[in-house]
Amino acid sequence: MGKQMPIILKLLVFVGLAFAIVGGCLSIAGPIVALNLDPTDLNQINLHSMTPQIKDMLFYFDCDKLGDITSLTQTLSNTSIQSADVPVRSSARTHKDLCENAKSSHVFLGAFTGSFTLFGCIVFVMCMMHKRVEPEFVYVVPLILAIVMLYDFMETNSKMLAFVKDCTEYEMFESEKIDQLRNIVIFGEGIQRWGVIDDGVNVCNTTGACSMAYANNDILCTRYYDCSMSADDCLNLDVSMVPDLSQVKIDDAIDSIGSGVLLWCLGPIFTIVGAGLLKCISLYLKFFVNPDAVSPEL
């Protein structure tokens, strides 16, 4: 009969299994959650000002809802998004095809990684219960798939996450005032995106510190100043380091990108930690605790 496994290693086995199981579940759910945003939550300040970025973020949306908002399809129709692999039919249908084609590989990779990780956990538990040496694939395959999935996540989302900003937040690492305010965005009258080069109250009055010419059109805003309902609101706008929340709006679609991709990222990370820990424990038991036994006992 083999030696009894030390209690600390038993705890580490359960920790590794817990990480692997959570990682497997998140790997399946993460891409599905991250890539099914509701496009109807996309506010006009992002929709009308960020045409190139909207094309890039097309696959983050629920593909079936893309045709439900005329403004989105009209905006996309003015961009060069046609693909030789996509048949040209109606604008909305083409966008749906592009959306489905773009996200299918990511969803499949996540589902395959998560399913194989959970399968490996089941095999590992069964082998330990029957005192058999578990096959190498229960660690190696989930590790490889998780690393590939993490690379896919970084390759896919790094560009988009660089676009996403809180457009009420100062760039505090900059020394010049104009640079600190470069990401401040105001949604003005007539669906105009304004920027500022000075802060405080009444910057959109007669000071010339508020203008479309100063707007940063290379970012997507989770929060932004809004004075589109009244000219007086724009004149009295307070662009300060601590924004007046009554003058701030949130774009739920852009804000959800952060929480969605967090789940997508945590899946492979948890899998790597869990599978790696189990593999390390297996090697330790094999070479130091019970090298001659078929399998150590729980």
Short mmCIF file of C-alpha atoms in Angstrom, two decimals:
data_model
loop_
_atom_site.label_atom_id
_atom_site.label_comp_id
_atom_site.label_asym_id
_atom_site.label_seq_id
_atom_site.Cartn_x
_atom_site.Cartn_y
_atom_site.Cartn_z
CA MET A 1 0.00 0.00 0.00
CA GLY A 2 1.29 3.45 -0.92
CA LYS A 3 2.19 6.16 1.50
CA GLN A 4 -0.46 8.52 2.78
CA MET A 5 -0.45 11.92 1.10
CA PRO A 6 0.64 14.75 3.45
CA ILE A 7 -2.26 16.90 4.63
CA ILE A 8 -0.82 20.06 3.11
CA LEU A 9 -0.71 18.40 -0.30
CA LYS A 10 -4.31 17.27 0.10
CA LEU A 11 -5.31 20.89 0.64
CA LEU A 12 -3.28 21.99 -2.36
CA VAL A 13 -4.96 19.32 -4.49
CA PHE A 14 -8.38 20.69 -3.57
CA VAL A 15 -7.20 24.24 -4.22
CA GLY A 16 -5.83 23.23 -7.62
CA LEU A 17 -9.05 21.43 -8.49
CA ALA A 18 -11.11 24.43 -7.40
CA PHE A 19 -9.05 26.79 -9.57
CA ALA A 20 -9.24 24.43 -12.54
CA ILE A 21 -13.02 23.95 -12.22
CA VAL A 22 -13.66 27.69 -11.87
CA GLY A 23 -11.28 28.33 -14.75
CA GLY A 24 -13.07 25.81 -16.93
CA CYS A 25 -16.47 27.35 -16.21
CA LEU A 26 -15.21 30.90 -16.81
CA SER A 27 -13.47 29.84 -20.03
CA ILE A 28 -16.83 28.69 -21.36
CA ALA A 29 -18.89 31.60 -20.05
CA GLY A 30 -16.37 34.45 -20.49
CA PRO A 31 -16.37 34.87 -24.28
CA ILE A 32 -20.13 34.32 -24.42
CA VAL A 33 -20.76 37.09 -21.88
CA ALA A 34 -18.14 39.46 -23.31
CA LEU A 35 -19.28 39.07 -26.91
CA ASN A 36 -23.02 39.54 -26.42
CA LEU A 37 -23.39 43.20 -25.52
CA ASP A 38 -26.66 44.92 -26.31
CA PRO A 39 -26.01 47.39 -29.16
CA THR A 40 -29.09 49.38 -28.21
CA ASP A 41 -27.19 50.50 -25.08
CA LEU A 42 -24.61 52.27 -27.25
CA ASN A 43 -25.05 56.02 -26.80
CA GLN A 44 -24.94 58.46 -29.70
CA ILE A 45 -21.71 60.13 -28.64
CA ASN A 46 -19.85 56.86 -29.27
CA LEU A 47 -22.07 55.73 -32.14
CA HIS A 48 -21.68 58.85 -34.28
CA SER A 49 -18.12 59.82 -33.45
CA MET A 50 -16.35 56.46 -33.43
CA THR A 51 -17.09 54.97 -36.84
CA PRO A 52 -13.76 53.09 -37.33
CA GLN A 53 -13.80 51.74 -33.77
CA ILE A 54 -17.43 50.62 -34.09
CA LYS A 55 -16.35 48.47 -37.02
CA ASP A 56 -13.60 46.93 -34.90
CA MET A 57 -15.93 46.25 -31.97
CA LEU A 58 -18.73 44.80 -34.09
CA PHE A 59 -18.29 41.28 -32.75
CA TYR A 60 -18.74 42.41 -29.13
CA PHE A 61 -22.45 42.84 -29.81
CA ASP A 62 -25.32 40.38 -29.82
CA CYS A 63 -25.36 39.66 -33.57
CA ASP A 64 -29.13 39.18 -33.68
CA LYS A 65 -29.71 42.73 -32.39
CA LEU A 66 -27.45 44.58 -34.80
CA GLY A 67 -30.25 45.18 -37.27
CA ASP A 68 -32.57 46.51 -34.56
CA ILE A 69 -31.00 49.97 -34.43
CA THR A 70 -31.08 51.94 -37.67
CA SER A 71 -28.45 54.42 -36.57
CA LEU A 72 -25.84 51.72 -36.10
CA THR A 73 -26.39 50.11 -39.48
CA GLN A 74 -26.42 53.53 -41.18
CA THR A 75 -23.13 54.42 -39.54
CA LEU A 76 -21.58 51.11 -40.47
CA SER A 77 -22.82 51.46 -44.05
CA ASN A 78 -20.52 54.44 -44.45
CA THR A 79 -17.44 52.42 -43.47
CA SER A 80 -15.34 50.07 -45.51
CA ILE A 81 -16.32 46.81 -43.84
CA GLN A 82 -17.18 44.65 -46.83
CA SER A 83 -15.37 41.34 -47.00
CA ALA A 84 -14.85 39.05 -49.97
CA ASP A 85 -15.89 36.14 -47.79
CA VAL A 86 -19.24 37.70 -46.90
CA PRO A 87 -22.05 37.78 -49.45
CA VAL A 88 -23.42 41.26 -50.04
CA ARG A 89 -27.09 41.36 -49.11
CA SER A 90 -28.78 43.93 -46.92
CA SER A 91 -26.58 46.15 -44.76
CA ALA A 92 -27.96 44.77 -41.50
CA ARG A 93 -27.57 41.17 -42.66
CA THR A 94 -23.97 41.77 -43.74
CA HIS A 95 -23.15 43.21 -40.34
CA LYS A 96 -24.70 40.17 -38.69
CA ASP A 97 -22.57 37.85 -40.83
CA LEU A 98 -19.41 39.79 -39.98
CA CYS A 99 -20.34 39.70 -36.31
CA GLU A 100 -20.96 35.94 -36.25
CA ASN A 101 -17.83 35.13 -38.26
CA ALA A 102 -15.64 37.32 -36.03
CA LYS A 103 -16.76 35.84 -32.72
CA SER A 104 -17.20 32.16 -33.65
CA SER A 105 -13.53 31.18 -33.26
CA HIS A 106 -13.23 32.87 -29.85
CA VAL A 107 -16.39 31.23 -28.51
CA PHE A 108 -15.32 27.81 -29.82
CA LEU A 109 -11.83 28.11 -28.29
CA GLY A 110 -13.32 29.10 -24.93
CA ALA A 111 -15.87 26.29 -24.98
CA PHE A 112 -13.26 23.69 -25.98
CA THR A 113 -10.75 24.89 -23.37
CA GLY A 114 -13.34 24.95 -20.59
CA SER A 115 -14.87 21.58 -21.50
CA PHE A 116 -11.51 19.81 -21.68
CA THR A 117 -10.42 21.40 -18.39
CA LEU A 118 -13.55 20.13 -16.62
CA PHE A 119 -13.08 16.70 -18.24
CA GLY A 120 -9.48 16.64 -17.01
CA CYS A 121 -10.63 17.45 -13.47
CA ILE A 122 -13.07 14.52 -13.56
CA VAL A 123 -10.36 12.15 -14.82
CA PHE A 124 -7.95 13.39 -12.15
CA VAL A 125 -10.45 12.78 -9.34
CA MET A 126 -11.35 9.31 -10.65
CA CYS A 127 -7.68 8.32 -10.88
CA MET A 128 -7.00 9.51 -7.35
CA MET A 129 -10.03 7.64 -5.99
CA HIS A 130 -8.90 4.41 -7.66
CA LYS A 131 -5.24 4.97 -6.79
CA ARG A 132 -4.10 5.08 -10.39
CA VAL A 133 -1.59 7.37 -11.99
CA GLU A 134 -3.48 10.02 -13.92
CA PRO A 135 -2.57 10.48 -17.61
CA GLU A 136 -0.49 13.49 -18.56
CA PHE A 137 -3.20 15.00 -20.74
CA VAL A 138 -5.26 16.04 -17.71
CA TYR A 139 -2.63 18.74 -17.06
CA VAL A 140 -0.86 19.32 -20.34
CA VAL A 141 -3.81 19.80 -22.67
CA PRO A 142 -5.70 22.29 -20.43
CA LEU A 143 -2.46 24.20 -19.86
CA ILE A 144 -1.73 24.48 -23.58
CA LEU A 145 -5.32 25.42 -24.42
CA ALA A 146 -5.44 28.01 -21.63
CA ILE A 147 -2.18 29.62 -22.82
CA VAL A 148 -3.54 29.74 -26.38
CA MET A 149 -6.81 31.20 -25.10
CA LEU A 150 -4.98 33.85 -23.05
CA TYR A 151 -2.92 34.82 -26.10
CA ASP A 152 -6.10 35.00 -28.16
CA PHE A 153 -7.67 37.22 -25.51
CA MET A 154 -4.74 39.63 -25.47
CA GLU A 155 -4.47 39.70 -29.25
CA THR A 156 -8.21 40.34 -29.64
CA ASN A 157 -8.88 42.83 -26.85
CA SER A 158 -5.70 44.84 -26.35
CA LYS A 159 -6.53 47.23 -29.19
CA MET A 160 -10.14 47.73 -28.13
CA LEU A 161 -9.33 48.20 -24.44
CA ALA A 162 -6.89 50.93 -25.43
CA PHE A 163 -9.84 52.81 -26.94
CA VAL A 164 -12.02 52.60 -23.83
CA LYS A 165 -11.63 55.58 -21.49
CA ASP A 166 -13.45 57.38 -18.72
CA CYS A 167 -13.97 60.68 -20.53
CA THR A 168 -14.42 62.61 -17.28
CA GLU A 169 -11.06 61.55 -15.89
CA TYR A 170 -7.88 63.64 -15.95
CA GLU A 171 -4.57 62.22 -17.20
CA MET A 172 -2.81 62.88 -13.90
CA PHE A 173 0.59 61.64 -15.07
CA GLU A 174 0.82 64.52 -17.54
CA SER A 175 2.38 67.80 -16.44
CA GLU A 176 0.70 70.16 -18.90
CA LYS A 177 -2.96 71.09 -18.38
CA ILE A 178 -3.84 70.58 -22.04
CA ASP A 179 -2.45 67.04 -21.90
CA GLN A 180 -4.29 66.27 -18.66
CA LEU A 181 -7.56 67.17 -20.37
CA ARG A 182 -7.00 65.35 -23.67
CA ASN A 183 -9.51 62.58 -22.86
CA ILE A 184 -12.25 64.89 -21.52
CA VAL A 185 -15.27 64.62 -23.82
CA ILE A 186 -18.45 66.69 -23.82
CA PHE A 187 -21.58 65.66 -25.72
CA GLY A 188 -22.82 69.01 -26.99
CA GLU A 189 -25.69 70.26 -29.07
CA GLY A 190 -26.46 68.61 -32.38
CA ILE A 191 -24.68 65.36 -31.47
CA GLN A 192 -21.31 67.10 -31.37
CA ARG A 193 -18.26 65.76 -29.59
CA TRP A 194 -16.36 68.55 -27.88
CA GLY A 195 -13.05 68.63 -26.11
CA VAL A 196 -11.54 71.16 -23.72
CA ILE A 197 -8.13 72.74 -23.19
CA ASP A 198 -8.98 74.36 -19.85
CA ASP A 199 -11.00 73.24 -16.83
CA GLY A 200 -13.38 74.78 -14.34
CA VAL A 201 -16.84 76.32 -14.74
CA ASN A 202 -18.08 77.97 -17.96
CA VAL A 203 -15.33 76.51 -20.16
CA CYS A 204 -17.90 76.29 -22.97
CA ASN A 205 -18.83 79.94 -22.62
CA THR A 206 -16.80 82.67 -24.33
CA THR A 207 -13.36 81.50 -23.27
CA GLY A 208 -12.78 79.37 -26.38
CA ALA A 209 -11.58 76.49 -24.20
CA CYS A 210 -14.36 74.17 -25.43
CA SER A 211 -14.57 73.17 -29.09
CA MET A 212 -15.07 70.28 -31.52
CA ALA A 213 -11.51 70.98 -32.67
CA TYR A 214 -10.18 69.82 -29.29
CA ALA A 215 -12.15 66.55 -29.18
CA ASN A 216 -10.31 63.25 -28.99
CA ASN A 217 -12.04 61.11 -31.62
CA ASP A 218 -9.83 58.07 -31.01
CA ILE A 219 -11.47 56.87 -27.80
CA LEU A 220 -14.70 55.26 -26.65
CA CYS A 221 -16.24 56.81 -23.55
CA THR A 222 -17.62 54.87 -20.59
CA ARG A 223 -18.54 58.17 -18.90
CA TYR A 224 -18.72 61.63 -20.44
CA TYR A 225 -20.13 65.10 -19.84
CA ASP A 226 -23.51 65.74 -21.42
CA CYS A 227 -25.08 69.12 -22.10
CA SER A 228 -26.90 68.21 -25.31
CA MET A 229 -30.34 69.06 -23.92
CA SER A 230 -29.76 72.77 -23.33
CA ALA A 231 -27.36 75.48 -24.47
CA ASP A 232 -27.41 76.89 -20.94
CA ASP A 233 -26.22 73.56 -19.58
CA CYS A 234 -23.18 73.76 -21.85
CA LEU A 235 -22.45 77.33 -20.79
CA ASN A 236 -22.61 76.37 -17.11
CA LEU A 237 -20.79 73.06 -17.48
CA ASP A 238 -18.33 72.35 -14.67
CA VAL A 239 -15.35 70.41 -16.01
CA SER A 240 -13.42 69.77 -12.82
CA MET A 241 -11.28 67.02 -11.37
CA VAL A 242 -14.30 65.79 -9.37
CA PRO A 243 -17.11 65.85 -11.94
CA ASP A 244 -20.65 66.86 -11.15
CA LEU A 245 -22.50 63.56 -11.56
CA SER A 246 -25.67 65.34 -12.65
CA GLN A 247 -23.78 66.41 -15.79
CA VAL A 248 -22.28 62.97 -16.45
CA LYS A 249 -23.76 60.11 -18.44
CA ILE A 250 -22.71 56.46 -18.78
CA ASP A 251 -22.62 54.40 -21.95
CA ASP A 252 -23.75 50.99 -20.71
CA ALA A 253 -22.50 49.16 -23.80
CA ILE A 254 -18.95 50.51 -23.55
CA ASP A 255 -18.94 50.21 -19.77
CA SER A 256 -19.92 46.53 -20.07
CA ILE A 257 -16.88 45.78 -22.21
CA GLY A 258 -14.67 45.98 -19.14
CA SER A 259 -16.68 43.57 -17.01
CA GLY A 260 -17.23 41.20 -19.93
CA VAL A 261 -13.59 40.85 -20.93
CA LEU A 262 -12.63 40.42 -17.26
CA LEU A 263 -14.52 37.11 -17.20
CA TRP A 264 -12.93 36.18 -20.51
CA CYS A 265 -9.45 36.86 -19.09
CA LEU A 266 -9.97 35.12 -15.72
CA GLY A 267 -10.96 31.80 -17.32
CA PRO A 268 -7.56 30.86 -18.80
CA ILE A 269 -5.70 32.42 -15.86
CA PHE A 270 -7.56 30.26 -13.33
CA THR A 271 -7.04 27.23 -15.57
CA ILE A 272 -3.29 27.82 -15.82
CA VAL A 273 -3.00 28.22 -12.03
CA GLY A 274 -5.14 25.16 -11.28
CA ALA A 275 -3.66 22.79 -13.86
CA GLY A 276 -0.14 24.00 -13.12
CA LEU A 277 -0.59 23.45 -9.38
CA LEU A 278 -1.94 19.94 -9.90
CA LYS A 279 0.95 19.09 -12.22
CA CYS A 280 3.50 20.35 -9.67
CA ILE A 281 1.87 18.27 -6.93
CA SER A 282 1.91 15.19 -9.15
CA LEU A 283 5.62 15.61 -9.90
CA TYR A 284 6.43 16.16 -6.23
CA LEU A 285 4.56 13.02 -5.20
CA LYS A 286 6.11 11.02 -7.99
CA PHE A 287 9.72 11.87 -7.22
CA PHE A 288 9.77 12.61 -3.48
CA VAL A 289 6.82 11.12 -1.60
CA ASN A 290 5.92 7.83 -3.22
CA PRO A 291 8.14 7.01 -6.19
CA ASP A 292 7.50 3.24 -6.16
CA ALA A 293 3.74 3.18 -5.68
CA VAL A 294 1.16 3.13 -8.43
CA SER A 295 -0.46 6.22 -6.99
CA PRO A 296 -0.42 7.96 -3.58
CA GLU A 297 -3.47 7.60 -1.40
CA LEU A 298 -5.71 10.51 -0.56
#
